[in-house]
Amino acid sequence: MTLGTVDYVLLVGSVVASALIGIYFTNKNKSMEAYMMGDRSMSVFPVGVSLMTSCLSGLTLLGASAEFFYQGPTYSFVFIPMLLSGPITAFTMLPVFYRMNTLSLYKYLHKRYGLTIKYIVTVVFMLQMIFYNAVVLYLPSMALGGTLGVPRFYSILLLGITCIIYSGIGGVKAVIWSDLFQAVLMFAALFVVGLLGTLDAGGFQEVLHQAKEGGRLDLTGFFNLDLTTRHTLLGIVIGSTIKHVYLVGVNQVQIQRALSLATLRQGQLAFCFCSLCGALVILMASYLGAVIAAAYRSCDPFISGDIARRDAILVHYVAHRLAVIPGLRGIFVAGIFSATLSTLSSFANSMAALALEDFVRPIMRTMKIKRLSDTDTTWLAKLLATLFGIACVLTAYLIEKANSRLLQATTTMFGAIGVPFLASFALGIFTRFVNTTGILAGFAVTLSLGSYITIYQTFFRRPLEPLMPVYYSEQCERVFNMTLTSDELTYEPSFLPLYKSFTSFSVDQISYMMLPTVQFVLMILVTSLVSILTGGLNQEVDDEYLISFMQRGSGKKLGSSDSVSSGGIITKTMRPTPETNDAEYNERFPARNYSKNLHQASLRRDVAPNKTGTG
């Protein structure tokens, strides 16, 4: 079944509207700060919504509903980590980043641990984001193409070009306001499909009744402490919270938006609002799984062969059960496209900021190239955002040719890589004794373990818990030898409720929800031990890089004769001379004087000798 004329009008109209927002803000960016930080004049509501849309994508909408239908209600409890991640970020890490007052989040790692850690994390993060956002672009296009007949090639191209237009030329203001518009479409799609689906099923009570009859409200095994069980309360509340704090709190995409607000208080409110909206999306998408269960209580479309992937069941439901309503499919596809666009646009803009601050400017200083004017720097940032958008589109086309298991490995590695990133920031903010050597050791061990388990479970997967009872009748043909690969949603063909037990525990059997907890604890232990053994207890760290309750004055405040070494540790040095240029001084001396105009001044490279810039 394909889209109708009304559907295409609504879909194309929503995409064009996003592009027009970017065009509108093209001439509004008179400076680099306006392009990257929105002149720090944004308000809490649009920024909070933008934070939410940046960490949720079309994969969330498709995956959460399919998860409820095929695996039961346990994944819907991810709304708890969503609620926790925003406040945790807002009141622990965000104050430190506001004090740093820097465009690049990873400048913190430079100041705290040195250049080596900063460049390792930055490069890995940028590669990770390119591949992940390519998957975010590819998977919804595949699901929509297979069910609604939307050509995969053109949907990828349309989304990619639109993203490049409004994020590349419009800057962060265009991204934030486009995110708000796209969030409205996303919530509208969820609400309309949920409402009409509920009416189609016979009412809310009937939806719950059918979910209960089908075992989709059963929480058996959810409260155990087994590390190998796919979803448990412990795994979700702790493991998924760790993952979501990484997604929300130590992510350039998110922090750059928070810094577009004038005050720390506004940033904290935006993160809390982000959590509320994100939790609501998870619950709404999960409820659609219950609606689908009521609709397909006599025949599972996957068993009948109507869909080739289980995560396409929501698209299939809208296309066939609700197709009688003109324009509904267009609204739904626009919602999926909007969720995808909001993630992609935030990626392109933030990667441009990272590349400019952490690579282009340092290289120009090293080569003693004359600094660019503010206007030229803005145009360079736009070019970088465009190039990252193009790279994402090309990678999406390459993924189309990749093995399905390789695709899953790309998406699930997101969490395995993210935990060491989060731990690096958390240990730097919450401790004084952790040093560069300890972080390098902990990062290497933790990343290796996470990568091994993720790759092993992808290519040599262990038996999963059985699916929910599948429905079939005499009209529903059984189709065997089917597999699915998607983000955190992998199934083996199983039509019998048989649990497979393990005779012994092995580390590669750890649930993907518990893996972040194991990684986080391991990195704390390894990093702490190595730091202590390599003299970490004897170092002093400036209070600027620590959370407020750690600022007890034991770390010496930086004076005119102190500098920050490559590991962010206070050491004696000669006083800066008049011949010392501002770039060298800024790299050697940390920030001591904070003002509202610091960031703008640093971007213009005219920082006074007693201040520091963003590099």
PDB file of C-alpha atoms in Angstrom, residues 25-248:
ATOM      1  CA  PHE A  25      17.582  32.140  10.084  1.00  0.00           C
ATOM      2  CA  THR A  26      20.322  32.306   7.435  1.00  0.00           C
ATOM      3  CA  ASN A  27      20.702  36.083   7.673  1.00  0.00           C
ATOM      4  CA  LYS A  28      20.075  36.147  11.419  1.00  0.00           C
ATOM      5  CA  ASN A  29      23.518  34.766  12.221  1.00  0.00           C
ATOM      6  CA  LYS A  30      25.718  37.849  12.263  1.00  0.00           C
ATOM      7  CA  SER A  31      28.419  36.255  14.395  1.00  0.00           C
ATOM      8  CA  MET A  32      29.900  32.903  15.285  1.00  0.00           C
ATOM      9  CA  GLU A  33      28.196  33.015  18.670  1.00  0.00           C
ATOM     10  CA  ALA A  34      24.840  33.579  16.998  1.00  0.00           C
ATOM     11  CA  TYR A  35      25.412  30.639  14.639  1.00  0.00           C
ATOM     12  CA  MET A  36      26.638  28.154  17.237  1.00  0.00           C
ATOM     13  CA  MET A  37      25.070  29.422  20.473  1.00  0.00           C
ATOM     14  CA  GLY A  38      22.033  31.410  19.363  1.00  0.00           C
ATOM     15  CA  ASP A  39      23.478  34.536  21.017  1.00  0.00           C
ATOM     16  CA  ARG A  40      22.585  32.818  24.288  1.00  0.00           C
ATOM     17  CA  SER A  41      19.132  34.310  23.891  1.00  0.00           C
ATOM     18  CA  MET A  42      17.014  31.167  23.535  1.00  0.00           C
ATOM     19  CA  SER A  43      14.162  30.380  25.933  1.00  0.00           C
ATOM     20  CA  VAL A  44      13.697  27.279  28.060  1.00  0.00           C
ATOM     21  CA  PHE A  45      10.713  25.705  26.299  1.00  0.00           C
ATOM     22  CA  PRO A  46      12.115  25.325  22.745  1.00  0.00           C
ATOM     23  CA  VAL A  47      15.538  24.297  24.047  1.00  0.00           C
ATOM     24  CA  GLY A  48      13.998  21.678  26.350  1.00  0.00           C
ATOM     25  CA  VAL A  49      12.012  20.223  23.457  1.00  0.00           C
ATOM     26  CA  SER A  50      15.109  20.290  21.244  1.00  0.00           C
ATOM     27  CA  LEU A  51      17.079  18.385  23.886  1.00  0.00           C
ATOM     28  CA  MET A  52      14.369  15.724  23.892  1.00  0.00           C
ATOM     29  CA  THR A  53      14.170  15.338  20.114  1.00  0.00           C
ATOM     30  CA  SER A  54      17.957  15.142  19.825  1.00  0.00           C
ATOM     31  CA  CYS A  55      18.186  12.009  21.974  1.00  0.00           C
ATOM     32  CA  LEU A  56      15.052  10.300  20.612  1.00  0.00           C
ATOM     33  CA  SER A  57      14.730   9.309  16.972  1.00  0.00           C
ATOM     34  CA  GLY A  58      12.421   7.476  14.609  1.00  0.00           C
ATOM     35  CA  LEU A  59      14.002   4.285  15.928  1.00  0.00           C
ATOM     36  CA  THR A  60      12.439   5.006  19.313  1.00  0.00           C
ATOM     37  CA  LEU A  61       8.936   5.326  17.898  1.00  0.00           C
ATOM     38  CA  LEU A  62       9.204   2.160  15.817  1.00  0.00           C
ATOM     39  CA  GLY A  63      11.210   0.131  18.321  1.00  0.00           C
ATOM     40  CA  ALA A  64       9.245   0.823  21.518  1.00  0.00           C
ATOM     41  CA  SER A  65       5.913  -0.226  20.015  1.00  0.00           C
ATOM     42  CA  ALA A  66       7.385  -3.381  18.476  1.00  0.00           C
ATOM     43  CA  GLU A  67       9.139  -4.149  21.757  1.00  0.00           C
ATOM     44  CA  PHE A  68       5.820  -4.048  23.639  1.00  0.00           C
ATOM     45  CA  PHE A  69       4.081  -6.244  21.062  1.00  0.00           C
ATOM     46  CA  TYR A  70       6.774  -8.918  20.858  1.00  0.00           C
ATOM     47  CA  GLN A  71       8.492  -8.795  24.268  1.00  0.00           C
ATOM     48  CA  GLY A  72       5.929  -7.366  26.659  1.00  0.00           C
ATOM     49  CA  PRO A  73       5.819  -4.263  28.856  1.00  0.00           C
ATOM     50  CA  THR A  74       9.307  -4.284  30.346  1.00  0.00           C
ATOM     51  CA  TYR A  75      10.932  -1.848  27.901  1.00  0.00           C
ATOM     52  CA  SER A  76       8.296   0.770  28.667  1.00  0.00           C
ATOM     53  CA  PHE A  77       9.940   1.177  32.097  1.00  0.00           C
ATOM     54  CA  VAL A  78      12.740   3.030  30.304  1.00  0.00           C
ATOM     55  CA  PHE A  79      10.637   6.102  31.049  1.00  0.00           C
ATOM     56  CA  ILE A  80      12.198   5.950  34.552  1.00  0.00           C
ATOM     57  CA  PRO A  81      15.783   6.488  33.298  1.00  0.00           C
ATOM     58  CA  MET A  82      14.450   9.224  31.043  1.00  0.00           C
ATOM     59  CA  LEU A  83      12.992  11.000  34.068  1.00  0.00           C
ATOM     60  CA  LEU A  84      16.216  10.600  36.058  1.00  0.00           C
ATOM     61  CA  SER A  85      18.797  11.487  33.411  1.00  0.00           C
ATOM     62  CA  GLY A  86      17.802  15.138  32.990  1.00  0.00           C
ATOM     63  CA  PRO A  87      17.966  16.166  36.672  1.00  0.00           C
ATOM     64  CA  ILE A  88      21.175  14.161  37.202  1.00  0.00           C
ATOM     65  CA  THR A  89      22.819  16.045  34.357  1.00  0.00           C
ATOM     66  CA  ALA A  90      21.348  19.406  35.332  1.00  0.00           C
ATOM     67  CA  PHE A  91      22.543  19.420  38.936  1.00  0.00           C
ATOM     68  CA  THR A  92      25.864  17.566  38.717  1.00  0.00           C
ATOM     69  CA  MET A  93      27.619  18.130  35.389  1.00  0.00           C
ATOM     70  CA  LEU A  94      25.945  21.148  33.847  1.00  0.00           C
ATOM     71  CA  PRO A  95      27.231  23.622  36.505  1.00  0.00           C
ATOM     72  CA  VAL A  96      30.808  22.591  35.697  1.00  0.00           C
ATOM     73  CA  PHE A  97      30.264  23.024  31.962  1.00  0.00           C
ATOM     74  CA  TYR A  98      28.701  26.447  32.504  1.00  0.00           C
ATOM     75  CA  ARG A  99      31.750  27.522  34.518  1.00  0.00           C
ATOM     76  CA  MET A 100      33.998  26.335  31.702  1.00  0.00           C
ATOM     77  CA  ASN A 101      31.974  28.487  29.291  1.00  0.00           C
ATOM     78  CA  THR A 102      33.352  26.762  26.210  1.00  0.00           C
ATOM     79  CA  LEU A 103      31.809  25.784  22.897  1.00  0.00           C
ATOM     80  CA  SER A 104      33.488  22.362  22.852  1.00  0.00           C
ATOM     81  CA  LEU A 105      32.367  20.052  25.639  1.00  0.00           C
ATOM     82  CA  TYR A 106      35.566  18.037  25.315  1.00  0.00           C
ATOM     83  CA  LYS A 107      37.663  21.049  26.253  1.00  0.00           C
ATOM     84  CA  TYR A 108      36.906  19.875  29.796  1.00  0.00           C
ATOM     85  CA  LEU A 109      38.854  16.667  29.145  1.00  0.00           C
ATOM     86  CA  HIS A 110      41.756  18.753  27.848  1.00  0.00           C
ATOM     87  CA  LYS A 111      41.838  20.921  30.964  1.00  0.00           C
ATOM     88  CA  ARG A 112      41.317  18.018  33.373  1.00  0.00           C
ATOM     89  CA  TYR A 113      43.369  15.240  31.776  1.00  0.00           C
ATOM     90  CA  GLY A 114      45.318  16.660  28.845  1.00  0.00           C
ATOM     91  CA  LEU A 115      45.258  16.651  25.059  1.00  0.00           C
ATOM     92  CA  THR A 116      45.652  12.885  24.599  1.00  0.00           C
ATOM     93  CA  ILE A 117      42.387  12.011  26.320  1.00  0.00           C
ATOM     94  CA  LYS A 118      40.586  14.877  24.629  1.00  0.00           C
ATOM     95  CA  TYR A 119      41.588  13.845  21.117  1.00  0.00           C
ATOM     96  CA  ILE A 120      40.887  10.146  21.699  1.00  0.00           C
ATOM     97  CA  VAL A 121      37.395  10.847  22.985  1.00  0.00           C
ATOM     98  CA  THR A 122      36.635  13.504  20.370  1.00  0.00           C
ATOM     99  CA  VAL A 123      37.681  11.379  17.392  1.00  0.00           C
ATOM    100  CA  VAL A 124      35.857   8.281  18.640  1.00  0.00           C
ATOM    101  CA  PHE A 125      32.763  10.341  19.412  1.00  0.00           C
ATOM    102  CA  MET A 126      32.687  11.934  15.961  1.00  0.00           C
ATOM    103  CA  LEU A 127      33.058   8.585  14.181  1.00  0.00           C
ATOM    104  CA  GLN A 128      30.435   7.061  16.442  1.00  0.00           C
ATOM    105  CA  MET A 129      27.977   9.860  15.709  1.00  0.00           C
ATOM    106  CA  ILE A 130      28.477   9.634  11.950  1.00  0.00           C
ATOM    107  CA  PHE A 131      27.676   5.916  11.909  1.00  0.00           C
ATOM    108  CA  TYR A 132      24.869   6.134  14.451  1.00  0.00           C
ATOM    109  CA  ASN A 133      23.100   8.975  12.670  1.00  0.00           C
ATOM    110  CA  ALA A 134      23.492   7.141   9.376  1.00  0.00           C
ATOM    111  CA  VAL A 135      21.598   4.255  10.985  1.00  0.00           C
ATOM    112  CA  VAL A 136      19.014   6.701  12.344  1.00  0.00           C
ATOM    113  CA  LEU A 137      18.569   7.903   8.760  1.00  0.00           C
ATOM    114  CA  TYR A 138      18.568   4.457   7.157  1.00  0.00           C
ATOM    115  CA  LEU A 139      16.343   2.274   9.353  1.00  0.00           C
ATOM    116  CA  PRO A 140      13.149   4.389   9.265  1.00  0.00           C
ATOM    117  CA  SER A 141      13.613   4.791   5.514  1.00  0.00           C
ATOM    118  CA  MET A 142      13.818   1.019   5.183  1.00  0.00           C
ATOM    119  CA  ALA A 143      10.721   0.410   7.327  1.00  0.00           C
ATOM    120  CA  LEU A 144       8.698   3.041   5.474  1.00  0.00           C
ATOM    121  CA  GLY A 145       9.889   1.838   2.092  1.00  0.00           C
ATOM    122  CA  GLY A 146       9.009  -1.789   2.753  1.00  0.00           C
ATOM    123  CA  THR A 147       5.498  -1.068   4.012  1.00  0.00           C
ATOM    124  CA  LEU A 148       4.265   2.212   2.565  1.00  0.00           C
ATOM    125  CA  GLY A 149       6.188   2.149  -0.684  1.00  0.00           C
ATOM    126  CA  VAL A 150       8.214   5.286   0.085  1.00  0.00           C
ATOM    127  CA  PRO A 151      11.350   4.826  -2.069  1.00  0.00           C
ATOM    128  CA  ARG A 152      14.273   4.220   0.262  1.00  0.00           C
ATOM    129  CA  PHE A 153      16.800   6.040  -1.895  1.00  0.00           C
ATOM    130  CA  TYR A 154      14.690   9.174  -2.155  1.00  0.00           C
ATOM    131  CA  SER A 155      13.628   9.235   1.490  1.00  0.00           C
ATOM    132  CA  ILE A 156      17.281   9.128   2.587  1.00  0.00           C
ATOM    133  CA  LEU A 157      18.162  11.832   0.069  1.00  0.00           C
ATOM    134  CA  LEU A 158      15.184  14.027   1.026  1.00  0.00           C
ATOM    135  CA  LEU A 159      15.935  13.840   4.741  1.00  0.00           C
ATOM    136  CA  GLY A 160      19.644  14.394   4.178  1.00  0.00           C
ATOM    137  CA  ILE A 161      19.223  17.457   1.956  1.00  0.00           C
ATOM    138  CA  THR A 162      16.643  18.996   4.290  1.00  0.00           C
ATOM    139  CA  CYS A 163      18.941  18.477   7.264  1.00  0.00           C
ATOM    140  CA  ILE A 164      21.875  20.053   5.423  1.00  0.00           C
ATOM    141  CA  ILE A 165      19.819  23.083   4.426  1.00  0.00           C
ATOM    142  CA  TYR A 166      18.422  24.091   7.771  1.00  0.00           C
ATOM    143  CA  SER A 167      21.229  22.971  10.069  1.00  0.00           C
ATOM    144  CA  GLY A 168      24.068  23.951   7.760  1.00  0.00           C
ATOM    145  CA  ILE A 169      22.932  27.453   6.885  1.00  0.00           C
ATOM    146  CA  GLY A 170      20.518  28.250   9.708  1.00  0.00           C
ATOM    147  CA  GLY A 171      22.662  27.440  12.717  1.00  0.00           C
ATOM    148  CA  VAL A 172      21.557  26.413  16.167  1.00  0.00           C
ATOM    149  CA  LYS A 173      18.509  28.709  16.195  1.00  0.00           C
ATOM    150  CA  ALA A 174      17.171  27.018  13.076  1.00  0.00           C
ATOM    151  CA  VAL A 175      17.882  23.614  14.591  1.00  0.00           C
ATOM    152  CA  ILE A 176      16.098  24.410  17.857  1.00  0.00           C
ATOM    153  CA  TRP A 177      13.001  25.960  16.265  1.00  0.00           C
ATOM    154  CA  SER A 178      12.846  23.181  13.666  1.00  0.00           C
ATOM    155  CA  ASP A 179      13.083  20.647  16.475  1.00  0.00           C
ATOM    156  CA  LEU A 180      10.100  22.302  18.144  1.00  0.00           C
ATOM    157  CA  PHE A 181       8.073  22.128  14.927  1.00  0.00           C
ATOM    158  CA  GLN A 182       9.087  18.510  14.376  1.00  0.00           C
ATOM    159  CA  ALA A 183       8.265  17.597  17.972  1.00  0.00           C
ATOM    160  CA  VAL A 184       4.723  18.882  17.424  1.00  0.00           C
ATOM    161  CA  LEU A 185       4.419  16.600  14.388  1.00  0.00           C
ATOM    162  CA  MET A 186       5.869  13.664  16.318  1.00  0.00           C
ATOM    163  CA  PHE A 187       3.486  14.066  19.251  1.00  0.00           C
ATOM    164  CA  ALA A 188       0.596  14.624  16.834  1.00  0.00           C
ATOM    165  CA  ALA A 189       1.403  11.363  15.047  1.00  0.00           C
ATOM    166  CA  LEU A 190       1.622   9.424  18.315  1.00  0.00           C
ATOM    167  CA  PHE A 191      -1.564  10.957  19.695  1.00  0.00           C
ATOM    168  CA  VAL A 192      -3.680  10.567  16.552  1.00  0.00           C
ATOM    169  CA  VAL A 193      -2.603   6.975  15.905  1.00  0.00           C
ATOM    170  CA  GLY A 194      -3.087   6.096  19.577  1.00  0.00           C
ATOM    171  CA  LEU A 195      -6.538   7.686  19.739  1.00  0.00           C
ATOM    172  CA  LEU A 196      -7.857   6.198  16.505  1.00  0.00           C
ATOM    173  CA  GLY A 197      -6.280   2.844  17.301  1.00  0.00           C
ATOM    174  CA  THR A 198      -7.971   2.810  20.696  1.00  0.00           C
ATOM    175  CA  LEU A 199     -11.348   3.560  19.110  1.00  0.00           C
ATOM    176  CA  ASP A 200     -10.731   0.896  16.463  1.00  0.00           C
ATOM    177  CA  ALA A 201      -9.996  -1.679  19.185  1.00  0.00           C
ATOM    178  CA  GLY A 202     -13.199  -0.880  21.079  1.00  0.00           C
ATOM    179  CA  GLY A 203     -11.939   1.514  23.718  1.00  0.00           C
ATOM    180  CA  PHE A 204      -9.173   1.865  26.287  1.00  0.00           C
ATOM    181  CA  GLN A 205     -10.511  -0.926  28.500  1.00  0.00           C
ATOM    182  CA  GLU A 206     -10.545  -3.317  25.547  1.00  0.00           C
ATOM    183  CA  VAL A 207      -6.943  -2.446  24.700  1.00  0.00           C
ATOM    184  CA  LEU A 208      -5.860  -3.260  28.260  1.00  0.00           C
ATOM    185  CA  HIS A 209      -7.982  -6.427  28.272  1.00  0.00           C
ATOM    186  CA  GLN A 210      -6.422  -7.738  25.072  1.00  0.00           C
ATOM    187  CA  ALA A 211      -2.941  -6.825  26.312  1.00  0.00           C
ATOM    188  CA  LYS A 212      -3.560  -8.769  29.509  1.00  0.00           C
ATOM    189  CA  GLU A 213      -5.041 -11.745  27.657  1.00  0.00           C
ATOM    190  CA  GLY A 214      -2.029 -11.828  25.371  1.00  0.00           C
ATOM    191  CA  GLY A 215       0.437 -11.775  28.277  1.00  0.00           C
ATOM    192  CA  ARG A 216       1.647  -8.289  27.469  1.00  0.00           C
ATOM    193  CA  LEU A 217       1.163  -6.989  30.987  1.00  0.00           C
ATOM    194  CA  ASP A 218       3.041  -9.891  32.559  1.00  0.00           C
ATOM    195  CA  LEU A 219       6.106  -8.859  34.581  1.00  0.00           C
ATOM    196  CA  THR A 220       7.268 -12.353  35.535  1.00  0.00           C
ATOM    197  CA  GLY A 221      11.033 -12.329  36.011  1.00  0.00           C
ATOM    198  CA  PHE A 222      11.219  -8.548  35.764  1.00  0.00           C
ATOM    199  CA  PHE A 223      12.183  -8.116  39.414  1.00  0.00           C
ATOM    200  CA  ASN A 224      14.923 -10.759  39.598  1.00  0.00           C
ATOM    201  CA  LEU A 225      18.629  -9.955  39.874  1.00  0.00           C
ATOM    202  CA  ASP A 226      19.826 -12.140  37.006  1.00  0.00           C
ATOM    203  CA  LEU A 227      22.450 -10.269  34.968  1.00  0.00           C
ATOM    204  CA  THR A 228      21.597 -12.309  31.863  1.00  0.00           C
ATOM    205  CA  THR A 229      17.865 -11.547  31.794  1.00  0.00           C
ATOM    206  CA  ARG A 230      17.217  -9.152  28.940  1.00  0.00           C
ATOM    207  CA  HIS A 231      15.107  -6.661  30.887  1.00  0.00           C
ATOM    208  CA  THR A 232      14.943  -6.402  34.665  1.00  0.00           C
ATOM    209  CA  LEU A 233      13.991  -3.509  36.899  1.00  0.00           C
ATOM    210  CA  LEU A 234      17.574  -3.314  38.171  1.00  0.00           C
ATOM    211  CA  GLY A 235      19.005  -3.323  34.663  1.00  0.00           C
ATOM    212  CA  ILE A 236      16.668  -0.619  33.450  1.00  0.00           C
ATOM    213  CA  VAL A 237      16.814   1.690  36.477  1.00  0.00           C
ATOM    214  CA  ILE A 238      20.609   1.543  36.817  1.00  0.00           C
ATOM    215  CA  GLY A 239      21.998   0.423  33.459  1.00  0.00           C
ATOM    216  CA  SER A 240      19.664   2.403  31.249  1.00  0.00           C
ATOM    217  CA  THR A 241      20.025   5.469  33.475  1.00  0.00           C
ATOM    218  CA  ILE A 242      23.797   5.366  32.960  1.00  0.00           C
ATOM    219  CA  LYS A 243      23.266   5.144  29.213  1.00  0.00           C
ATOM    220  CA  HIS A 244      20.736   7.982  29.168  1.00  0.00           C
ATOM    221  CA  VAL A 245      22.940  10.261  31.271  1.00  0.00           C
ATOM    222  CA  TYR A 246      25.587   9.781  28.593  1.00  0.00           C
ATOM    223  CA  LEU A 247      23.072  10.542  25.840  1.00  0.00           C
ATOM    224  CA  VAL A 248      21.799  13.632  27.645  1.00  0.00           C
TER     225      VAL A 248
END
